[in-house]
XYZ file of C-alpha atoms in Angstrom:
559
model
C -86.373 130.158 -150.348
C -88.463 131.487 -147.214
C -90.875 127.995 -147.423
C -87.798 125.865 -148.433
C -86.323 126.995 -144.875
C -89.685 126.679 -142.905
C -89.845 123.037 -143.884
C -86.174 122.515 -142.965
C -86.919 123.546 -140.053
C -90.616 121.829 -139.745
C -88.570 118.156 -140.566
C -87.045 118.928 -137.376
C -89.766 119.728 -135.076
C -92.250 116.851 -133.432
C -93.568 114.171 -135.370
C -91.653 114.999 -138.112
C -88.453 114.473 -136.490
C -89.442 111.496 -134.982
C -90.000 109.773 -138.159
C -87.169 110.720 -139.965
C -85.259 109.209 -136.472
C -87.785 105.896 -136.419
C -87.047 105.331 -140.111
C -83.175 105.827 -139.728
C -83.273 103.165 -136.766
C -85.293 100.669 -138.399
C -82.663 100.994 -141.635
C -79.985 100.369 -139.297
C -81.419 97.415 -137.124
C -82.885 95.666 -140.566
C -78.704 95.366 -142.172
C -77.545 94.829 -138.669
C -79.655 92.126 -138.716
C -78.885 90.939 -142.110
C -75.148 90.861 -140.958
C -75.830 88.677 -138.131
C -77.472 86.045 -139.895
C -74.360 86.301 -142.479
C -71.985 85.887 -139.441
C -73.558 82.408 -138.817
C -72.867 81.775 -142.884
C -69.420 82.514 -142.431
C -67.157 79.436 -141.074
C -63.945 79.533 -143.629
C -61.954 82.419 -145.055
C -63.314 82.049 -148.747
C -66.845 82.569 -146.867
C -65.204 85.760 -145.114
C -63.110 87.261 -148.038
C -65.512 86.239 -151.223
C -68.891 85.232 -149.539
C -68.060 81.615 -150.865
C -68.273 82.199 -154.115
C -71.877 81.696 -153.735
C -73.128 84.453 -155.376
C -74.820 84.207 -158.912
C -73.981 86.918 -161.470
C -76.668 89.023 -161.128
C -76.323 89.214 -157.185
C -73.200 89.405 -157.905
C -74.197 92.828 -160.513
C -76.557 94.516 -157.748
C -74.029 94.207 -155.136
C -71.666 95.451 -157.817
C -74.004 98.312 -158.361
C -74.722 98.915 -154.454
C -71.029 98.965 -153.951
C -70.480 101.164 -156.376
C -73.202 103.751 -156.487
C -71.844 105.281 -153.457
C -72.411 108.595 -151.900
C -70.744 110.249 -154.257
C -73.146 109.304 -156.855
C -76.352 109.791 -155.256
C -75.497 112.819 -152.831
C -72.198 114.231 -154.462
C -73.053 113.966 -158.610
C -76.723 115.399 -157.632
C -75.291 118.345 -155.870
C -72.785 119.417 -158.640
C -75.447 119.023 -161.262
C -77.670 121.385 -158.788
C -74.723 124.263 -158.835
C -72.834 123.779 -161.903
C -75.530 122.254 -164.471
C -73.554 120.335 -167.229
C -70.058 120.248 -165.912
C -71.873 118.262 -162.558
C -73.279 115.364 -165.289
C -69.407 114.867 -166.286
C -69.090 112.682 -163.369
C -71.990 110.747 -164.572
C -70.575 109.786 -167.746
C -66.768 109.352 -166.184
C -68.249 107.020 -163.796
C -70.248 104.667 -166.261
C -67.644 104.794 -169.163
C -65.301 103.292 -166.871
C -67.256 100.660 -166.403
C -66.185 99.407 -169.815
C -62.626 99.270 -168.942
C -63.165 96.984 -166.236
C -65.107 94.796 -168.502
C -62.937 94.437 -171.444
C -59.839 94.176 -169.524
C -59.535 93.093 -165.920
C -63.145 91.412 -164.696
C -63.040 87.919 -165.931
C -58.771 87.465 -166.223
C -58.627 88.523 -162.825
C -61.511 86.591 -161.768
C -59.797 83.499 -163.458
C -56.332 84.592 -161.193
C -56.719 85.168 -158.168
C -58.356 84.214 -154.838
C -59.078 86.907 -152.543
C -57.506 89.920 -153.552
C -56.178 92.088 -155.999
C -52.028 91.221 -154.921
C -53.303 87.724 -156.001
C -52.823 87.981 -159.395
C -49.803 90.561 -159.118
C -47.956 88.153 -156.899
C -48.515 84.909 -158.963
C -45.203 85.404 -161.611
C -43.517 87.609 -158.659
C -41.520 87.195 -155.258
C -44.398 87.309 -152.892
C -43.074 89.847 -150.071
C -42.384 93.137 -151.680
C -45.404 92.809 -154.425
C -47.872 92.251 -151.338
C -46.661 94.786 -149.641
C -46.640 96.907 -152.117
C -50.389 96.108 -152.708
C -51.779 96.312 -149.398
C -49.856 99.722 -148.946
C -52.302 100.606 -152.384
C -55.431 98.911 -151.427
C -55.499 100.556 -148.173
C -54.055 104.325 -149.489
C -56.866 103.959 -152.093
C -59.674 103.004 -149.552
C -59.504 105.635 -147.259
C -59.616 108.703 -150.176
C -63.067 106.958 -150.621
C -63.760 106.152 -147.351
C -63.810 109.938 -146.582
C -65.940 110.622 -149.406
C -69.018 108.476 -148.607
C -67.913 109.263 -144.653
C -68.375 112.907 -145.182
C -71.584 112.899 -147.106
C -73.216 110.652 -143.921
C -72.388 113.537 -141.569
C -73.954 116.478 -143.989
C -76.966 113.983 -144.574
C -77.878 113.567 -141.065
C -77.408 116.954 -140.120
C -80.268 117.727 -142.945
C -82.040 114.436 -141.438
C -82.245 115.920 -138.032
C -83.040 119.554 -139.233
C -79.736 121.162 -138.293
C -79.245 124.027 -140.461
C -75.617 126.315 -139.336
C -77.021 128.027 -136.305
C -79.451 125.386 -135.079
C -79.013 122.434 -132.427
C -80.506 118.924 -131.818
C -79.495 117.656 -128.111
C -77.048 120.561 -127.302
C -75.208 119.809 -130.912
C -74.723 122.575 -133.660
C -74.590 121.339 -136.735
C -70.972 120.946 -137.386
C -70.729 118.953 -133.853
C -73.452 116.569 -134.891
C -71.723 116.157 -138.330
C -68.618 114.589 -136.694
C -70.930 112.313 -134.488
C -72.515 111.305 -137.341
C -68.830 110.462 -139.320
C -67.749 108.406 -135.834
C -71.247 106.584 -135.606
C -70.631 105.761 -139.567
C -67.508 104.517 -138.783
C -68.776 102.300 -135.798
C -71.190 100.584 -137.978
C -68.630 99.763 -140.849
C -66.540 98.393 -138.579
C -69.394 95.854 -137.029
C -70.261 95.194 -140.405
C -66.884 93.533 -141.543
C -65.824 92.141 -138.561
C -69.501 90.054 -138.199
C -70.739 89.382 -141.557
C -67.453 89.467 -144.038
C -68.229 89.257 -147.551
C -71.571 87.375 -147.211
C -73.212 90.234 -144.666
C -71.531 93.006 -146.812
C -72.701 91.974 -150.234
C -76.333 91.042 -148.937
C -76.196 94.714 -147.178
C -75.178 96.144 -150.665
C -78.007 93.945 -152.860
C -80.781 95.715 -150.483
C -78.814 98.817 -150.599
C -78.915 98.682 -154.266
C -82.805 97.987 -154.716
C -83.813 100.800 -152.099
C -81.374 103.086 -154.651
C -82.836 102.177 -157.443
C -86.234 102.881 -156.026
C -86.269 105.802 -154.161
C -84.142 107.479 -157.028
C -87.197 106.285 -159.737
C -89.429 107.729 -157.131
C -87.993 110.607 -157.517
C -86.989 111.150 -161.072
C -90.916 110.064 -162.043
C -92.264 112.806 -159.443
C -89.736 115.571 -160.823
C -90.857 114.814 -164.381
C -94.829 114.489 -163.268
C -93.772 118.201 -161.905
C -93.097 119.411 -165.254
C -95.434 117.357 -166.835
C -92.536 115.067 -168.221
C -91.300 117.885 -170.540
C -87.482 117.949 -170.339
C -87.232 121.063 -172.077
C -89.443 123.032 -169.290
C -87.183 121.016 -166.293
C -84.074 122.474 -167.980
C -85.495 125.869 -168.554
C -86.674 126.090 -164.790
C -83.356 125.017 -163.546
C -81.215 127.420 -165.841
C -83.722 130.216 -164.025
C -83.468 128.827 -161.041
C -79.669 128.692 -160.778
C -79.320 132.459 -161.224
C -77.025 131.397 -164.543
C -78.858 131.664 -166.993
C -78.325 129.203 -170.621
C -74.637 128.990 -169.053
C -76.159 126.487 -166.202
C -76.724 124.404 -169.375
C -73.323 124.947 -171.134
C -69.792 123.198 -170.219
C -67.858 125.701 -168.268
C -69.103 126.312 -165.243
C -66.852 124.416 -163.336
C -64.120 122.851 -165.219
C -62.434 124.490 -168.195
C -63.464 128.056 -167.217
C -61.505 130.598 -169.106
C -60.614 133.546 -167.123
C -60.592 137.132 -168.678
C -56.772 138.095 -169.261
C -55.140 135.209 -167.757
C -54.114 132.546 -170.213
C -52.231 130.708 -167.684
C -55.106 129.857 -165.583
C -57.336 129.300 -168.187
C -54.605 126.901 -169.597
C -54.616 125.027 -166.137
C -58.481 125.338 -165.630
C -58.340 123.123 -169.001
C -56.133 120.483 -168.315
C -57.726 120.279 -164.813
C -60.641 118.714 -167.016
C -58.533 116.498 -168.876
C -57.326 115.178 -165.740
C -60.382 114.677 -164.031
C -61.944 112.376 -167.375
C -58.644 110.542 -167.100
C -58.664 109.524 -163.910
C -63.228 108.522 -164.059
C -62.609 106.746 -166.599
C -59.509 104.655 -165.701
C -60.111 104.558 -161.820
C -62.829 101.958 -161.765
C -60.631 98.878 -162.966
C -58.099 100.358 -160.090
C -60.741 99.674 -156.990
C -59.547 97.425 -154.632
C -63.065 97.071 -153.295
C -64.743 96.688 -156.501
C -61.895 93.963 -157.722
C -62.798 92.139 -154.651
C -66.065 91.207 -155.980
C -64.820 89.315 -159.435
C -64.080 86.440 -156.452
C -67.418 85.818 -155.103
C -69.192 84.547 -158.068
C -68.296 80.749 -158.908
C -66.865 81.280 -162.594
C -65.394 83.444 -164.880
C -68.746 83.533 -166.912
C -70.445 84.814 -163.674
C -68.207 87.448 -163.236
C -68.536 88.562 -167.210
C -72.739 88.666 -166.862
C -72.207 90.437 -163.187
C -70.365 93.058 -164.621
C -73.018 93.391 -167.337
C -75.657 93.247 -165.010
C -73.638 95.879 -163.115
C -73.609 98.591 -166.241
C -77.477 98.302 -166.891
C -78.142 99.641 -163.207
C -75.560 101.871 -163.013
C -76.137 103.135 -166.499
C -80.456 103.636 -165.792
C -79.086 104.872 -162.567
C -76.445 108.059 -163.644
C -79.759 108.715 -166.391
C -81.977 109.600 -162.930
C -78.439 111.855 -162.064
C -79.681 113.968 -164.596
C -83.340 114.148 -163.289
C -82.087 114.679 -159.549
C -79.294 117.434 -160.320
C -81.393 119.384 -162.104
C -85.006 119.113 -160.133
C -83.040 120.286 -156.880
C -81.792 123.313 -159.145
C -85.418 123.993 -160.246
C -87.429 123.104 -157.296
C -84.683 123.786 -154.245
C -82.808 126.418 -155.788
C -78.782 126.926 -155.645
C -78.978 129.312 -152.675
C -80.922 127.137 -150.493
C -78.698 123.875 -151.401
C -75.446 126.171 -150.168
C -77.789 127.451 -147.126
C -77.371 123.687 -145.579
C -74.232 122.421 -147.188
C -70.890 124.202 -148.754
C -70.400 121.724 -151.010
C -73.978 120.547 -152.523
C -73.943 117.060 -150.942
C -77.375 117.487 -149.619
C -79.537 118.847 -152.962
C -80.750 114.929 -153.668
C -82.658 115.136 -150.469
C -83.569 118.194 -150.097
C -84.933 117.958 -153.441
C -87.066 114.527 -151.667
C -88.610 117.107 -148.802
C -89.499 119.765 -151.310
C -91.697 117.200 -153.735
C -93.054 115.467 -150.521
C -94.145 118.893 -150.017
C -95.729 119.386 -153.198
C -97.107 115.695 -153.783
C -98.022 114.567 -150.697
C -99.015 117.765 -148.642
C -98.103 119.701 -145.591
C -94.842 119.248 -143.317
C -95.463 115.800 -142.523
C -95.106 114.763 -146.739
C -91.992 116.531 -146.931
C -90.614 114.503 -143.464
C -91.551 111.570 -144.955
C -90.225 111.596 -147.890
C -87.095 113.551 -146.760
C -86.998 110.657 -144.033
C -87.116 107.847 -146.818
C -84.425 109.146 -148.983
C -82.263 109.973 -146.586
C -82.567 106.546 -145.137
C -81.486 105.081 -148.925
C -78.525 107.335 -148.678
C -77.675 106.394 -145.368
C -77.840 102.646 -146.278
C -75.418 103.100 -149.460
C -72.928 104.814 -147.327
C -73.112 102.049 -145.056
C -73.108 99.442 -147.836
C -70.198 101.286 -149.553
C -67.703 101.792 -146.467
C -68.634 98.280 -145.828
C -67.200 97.145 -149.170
C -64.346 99.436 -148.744
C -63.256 98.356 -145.339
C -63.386 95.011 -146.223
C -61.628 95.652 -149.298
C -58.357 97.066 -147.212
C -58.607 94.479 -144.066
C -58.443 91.526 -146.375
C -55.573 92.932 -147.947
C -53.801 93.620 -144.863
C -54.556 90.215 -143.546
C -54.233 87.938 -146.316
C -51.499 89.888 -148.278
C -49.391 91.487 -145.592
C -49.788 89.299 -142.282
C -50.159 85.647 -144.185
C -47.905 85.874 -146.605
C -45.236 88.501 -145.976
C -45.273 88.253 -142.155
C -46.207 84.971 -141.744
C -44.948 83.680 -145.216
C -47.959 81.550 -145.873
C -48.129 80.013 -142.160
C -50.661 81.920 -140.839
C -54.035 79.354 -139.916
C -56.849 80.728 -141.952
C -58.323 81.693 -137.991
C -55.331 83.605 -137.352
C -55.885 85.397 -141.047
C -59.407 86.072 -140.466
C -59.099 87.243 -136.774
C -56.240 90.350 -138.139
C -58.790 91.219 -141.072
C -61.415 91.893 -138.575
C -58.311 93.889 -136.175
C -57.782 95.398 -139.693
C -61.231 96.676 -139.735
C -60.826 98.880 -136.453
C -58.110 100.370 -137.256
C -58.810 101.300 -140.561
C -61.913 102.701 -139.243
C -60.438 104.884 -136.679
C -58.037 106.391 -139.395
C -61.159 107.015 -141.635
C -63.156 108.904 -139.103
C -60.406 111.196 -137.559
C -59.342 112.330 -141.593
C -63.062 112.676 -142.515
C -63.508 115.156 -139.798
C -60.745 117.460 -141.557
C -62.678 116.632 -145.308
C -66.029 118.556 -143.952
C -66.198 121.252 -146.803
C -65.386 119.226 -149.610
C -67.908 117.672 -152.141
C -68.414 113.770 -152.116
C -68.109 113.594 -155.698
C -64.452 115.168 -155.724
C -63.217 113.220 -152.967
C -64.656 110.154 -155.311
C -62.715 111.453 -158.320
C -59.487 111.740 -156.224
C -59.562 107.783 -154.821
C -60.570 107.330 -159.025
C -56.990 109.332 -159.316
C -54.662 107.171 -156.872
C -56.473 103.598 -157.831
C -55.246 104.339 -161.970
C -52.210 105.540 -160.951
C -50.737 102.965 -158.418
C -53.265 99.727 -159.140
C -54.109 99.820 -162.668
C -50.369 99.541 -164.250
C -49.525 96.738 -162.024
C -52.253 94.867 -163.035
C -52.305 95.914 -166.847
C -48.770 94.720 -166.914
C -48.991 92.030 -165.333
C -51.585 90.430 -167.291
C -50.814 91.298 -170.534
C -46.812 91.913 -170.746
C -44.751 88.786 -170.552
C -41.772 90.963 -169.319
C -43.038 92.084 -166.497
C -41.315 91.366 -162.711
C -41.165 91.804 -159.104
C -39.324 95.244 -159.448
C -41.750 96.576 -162.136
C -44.477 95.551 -159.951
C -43.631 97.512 -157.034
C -41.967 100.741 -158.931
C -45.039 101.222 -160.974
C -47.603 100.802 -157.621
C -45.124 102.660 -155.151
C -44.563 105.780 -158.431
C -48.320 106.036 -159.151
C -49.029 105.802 -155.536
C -46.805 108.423 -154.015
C -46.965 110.726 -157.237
C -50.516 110.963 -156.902
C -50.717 111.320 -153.164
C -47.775 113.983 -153.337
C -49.430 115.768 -156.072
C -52.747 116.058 -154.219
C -51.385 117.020 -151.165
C -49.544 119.951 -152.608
C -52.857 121.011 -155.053
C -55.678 123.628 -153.780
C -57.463 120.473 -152.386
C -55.514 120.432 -149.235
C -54.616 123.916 -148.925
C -54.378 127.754 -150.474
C -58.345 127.893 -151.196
C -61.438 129.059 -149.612
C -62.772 124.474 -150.176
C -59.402 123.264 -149.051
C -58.923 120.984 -146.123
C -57.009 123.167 -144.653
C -58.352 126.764 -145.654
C -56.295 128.399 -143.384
C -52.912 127.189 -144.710
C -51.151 127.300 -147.951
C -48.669 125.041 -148.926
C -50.146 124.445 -152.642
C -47.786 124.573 -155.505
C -49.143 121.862 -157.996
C -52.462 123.984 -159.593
C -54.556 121.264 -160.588
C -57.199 119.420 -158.437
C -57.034 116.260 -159.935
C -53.432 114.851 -160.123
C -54.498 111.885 -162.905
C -52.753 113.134 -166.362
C -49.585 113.244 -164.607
C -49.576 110.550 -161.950
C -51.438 107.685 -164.499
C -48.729 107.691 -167.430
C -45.774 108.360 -164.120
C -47.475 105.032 -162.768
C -46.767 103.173 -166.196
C -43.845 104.742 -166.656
C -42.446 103.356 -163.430
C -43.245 99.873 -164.450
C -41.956 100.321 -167.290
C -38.314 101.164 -165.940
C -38.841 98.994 -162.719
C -39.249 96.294 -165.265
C -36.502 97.151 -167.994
C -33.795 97.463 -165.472
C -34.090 93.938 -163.630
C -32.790 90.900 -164.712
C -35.881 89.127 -163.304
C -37.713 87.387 -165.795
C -39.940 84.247 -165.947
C -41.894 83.755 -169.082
C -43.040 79.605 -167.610
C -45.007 81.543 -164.885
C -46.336 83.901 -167.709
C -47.057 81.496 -169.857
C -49.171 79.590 -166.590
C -50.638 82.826 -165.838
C -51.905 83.696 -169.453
C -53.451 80.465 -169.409
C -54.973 80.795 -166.534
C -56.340 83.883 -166.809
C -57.953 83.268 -169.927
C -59.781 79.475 -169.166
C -59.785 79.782 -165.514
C -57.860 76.399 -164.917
C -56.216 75.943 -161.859
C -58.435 79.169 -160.175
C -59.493 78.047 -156.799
């Protein structure tokens, strides 16, 4: 522990600092750059809002995989492995089972439906107003949950990055001040990076993004193995130690279904909390507004099929390194230590970088270096997600709400592309002043929460609409408004807001609803609004099914 906090503190001193700082610019100025030379790319509104459907599948599958291996999964899944052991990898496996939902079911029918967004396909049997509405309201509710995620685990990650530990400063800053610098700087960047580049600047940041991932994170899963002389069983061992748990650190329970002595209530609730949580990981991913997006920048619906596969081969080799990263920070960093310089565990991934630089490549300087290069990677996937995200919610606002419910299909595509890039700001600025207020919460949970909202208020509407001839305008915005506000209600009234130590608000306590996650009640509420929504109109138009189903399934007619 003593060494662990002399090198946190040597990262920040001299040369060491200096090159974390040098490396963190040089990231920066090399996808600022990147987005320039996209803006000159962009000249129509298919070049801003899919990249011109340029894209081949497997860009199209690394930008998938840089736009979706966010902070959550590098900072946030590596910290709850580091504290809780097994109940951490659950996120892991949530996250890349989901994957096969969006493949089966949505990827290539909505890639065959729609143009830009997701309100595309929703709108195509349906009176355009309320169901765009409706879906911009979603796109955007659903983009800022995971906007503060990856938002929050930038301003813990530079705080390691510039060696401010609780009671230190850098420039006259302590470290919670420089943590909401950081979050407004993050937000500042996004912002240039989707009004500039669009879609082609974004997805070209996330394809570099997801190679420098993928690197750094076999970097360090080969280095914690060489530690341990690539014997799993001795890693595991070490990190059970380590973590002060014992064979528990390697048992489910840690975290999630924890039975509590004499109280069969909570125990009950602990339970179901679980069940919630694997609900909503493994149905939130073909809910993402910002991963939906990018079914419309390859050029057919084959592309988008081999993207996605291309997608679940990173992401799957990727969640495996999860495994190596989680538990090498509990062996090698220790639990204590991780807590020492973040509440939440959103810094073990690199801390777990300065210790082997350490231990591999000798002295202070090693351990800034490598602490400087992983950091950097994170810092470019926040960047590269929260790019994706706010162009994800702009386009929506623009293209769904301003073109064709203000505008009512009028609107020049300059005019459209000008308010997706007004969008942008102010989508930012909402980000950054709710991320501030998210400090103490882990990236990963935030994640699973935006998971939560996207199944309940996207994922019926678009179930429905491709697959149930029925289905109408009034099903279409009862099951996205139900899902939406039931799962935003429900969160806002759980210990995630308020009533615990973690909360947003710690001080307050206005919780009644006991579970964290809201999914296992909001999901089937989202359906079930549909459902009724639909059932209870008189609205019905099976010749635009029929059209639709037709469609979706050869890709005739997609533009």
């Amino acid at each position: 522990m003593r060494d662990l906090l002399l090198a946190a503190e040597a990262s920040g001193n001299g040369t060491a600092r200096t090159l974390t700082i040098t490396l963190f610019v040089l990231l920066v100025a090399g996808t600022l750059a990147i987005t320039i030379w996209a803006s000159r790319q962009t000249k129509t509104a298919t070049d801003f809002y899919a990249g011109g459907r340029s894209f081949s599948g497997f860009q199209n599958g690394l930008a998938i995989g840089g736009d979706y291996m966010s902070a959550a999964s590098f900072l946030g899944i590596a910290g709850l492995i580091a504290l809780y052991g097994y109940d951490g990898f659950l996120y892991s496996i949530g996250f890349l089972v989901a994957w096969l939902v969006a493949l089966l079911l949505v990827a290539e029918l909505l890639r065959n439906s729609g143009r830009y967004t997701m309100a595309d396909v929703l709108a195509f049997r349906m009176r355009q107003r309320p169901v765009r509405t409706a879906a911009a309201v979603s796109t955007i509710t659903v983009s800022i949950f995971y906007l503060l995620a990856q938002m929050v685990g930038a301003g813990a990650l530079v705080a390691l990055l510039l060696g401010i530990r609780p009671g230190t400063t850098f420039l006259g800053m302590d470290a919670d001040t420089a943590k909401v610098a950081t979050i407004i700087l993050v937000g500042a960047l996004m912002i240039i990076y989707v009004t500039v580049g669009g879609m082609k600047g974004t997805t070209y940041v996330q394809i570099v993004k997801a190679v420098l991932l993928m690197g750094g994170t076999l970097l360090m899963t080969l280095l914690v193995l060489a530690k341990y002389n690539f014997n799993l069983s001795a890693l595991l061992g070490d990190a059970a130690v380590s973590s002060g748990k014992g064979s528990a650190f390697l048992e489910p329970g840690l975290r999630y279904g924890v039975e509590v002595a004499g109280n069969a209530t909570q125990t009950f609730y602990n339970k179901v909390d679980l069940l919630s949580l694997g609900i909503a990981l493994v149905l939130g991913t073909a809910g993402l507004p910002h991963i939906l997006i990018r079914f419309y920048t390859v050029p057919t619906a084959k592309a988008a099929r081999k993207s996605v596969l291309w997608a679940i081969g990173i992401i799957g080799t990727f969640y495996l390194f999860t495994l190596a990263l989680g538990f090498g920070a509990a062996a090698l960093v220790g639990g204590e230590a991780i807590l020492a310089q973040d509440r939440a565990g959103n810094t073990a991934a690199p801390q777990l970088a300065e210790r082997l630089g350490i231990d591999f490549f000798g002295g202070d300087i090693g351990g800034a270096a490598m602490l400087a290069i992983i950091a950097a990677v994170a810092f470019a996937t926040i960047l590269a997600v929260v790019a994706g995200l706010t162009l994800a919610s702009s386009s929506s606002l623009a293209h769904d709400f301003y073109a064709n419910v203000i505008k009512r299909g009028q609107a020049s595509e300059r005019q459209e592309v000008n308010v997706a890039r007004i969008s942008a700001f102010v989508i930012g600025a909402v980000s950054i002043v709710l991320s501030i207020y998210a400090q103490n919460l882990n990236v990963a949970f935030l994640v699973a929460l935006a998971f939560a909202v996207a199944a309940s208020g996207n994922l019926p509407a678009i179930l429905y609409s491709l697959f149930w001839k029925r289905f109408n305008t009034s099903g279409a915005v009862w099951a996205i408004y139900g899902g939406l506000l039931s799962a935003v209600l429900l969160v806002f009234f759980s210990p995630v807001v308020s009533g615990a130590a973690t909360s947003m608000f710690p001080d307050h306590d206005w919780q009644w609803f006991p579970l964290s996650n809201p999914g296992i009640l909001s999901i089937p509420f989202g359906f079930f609004c549909g459902w009724l929504g639909t059932v209870i109109s008189k609205e019905h138009d099976e010749e635009k099914y029929a059209e639709l189903e037709i469609r979706s399934l050869t890709g005739a007619g997609a533009h």
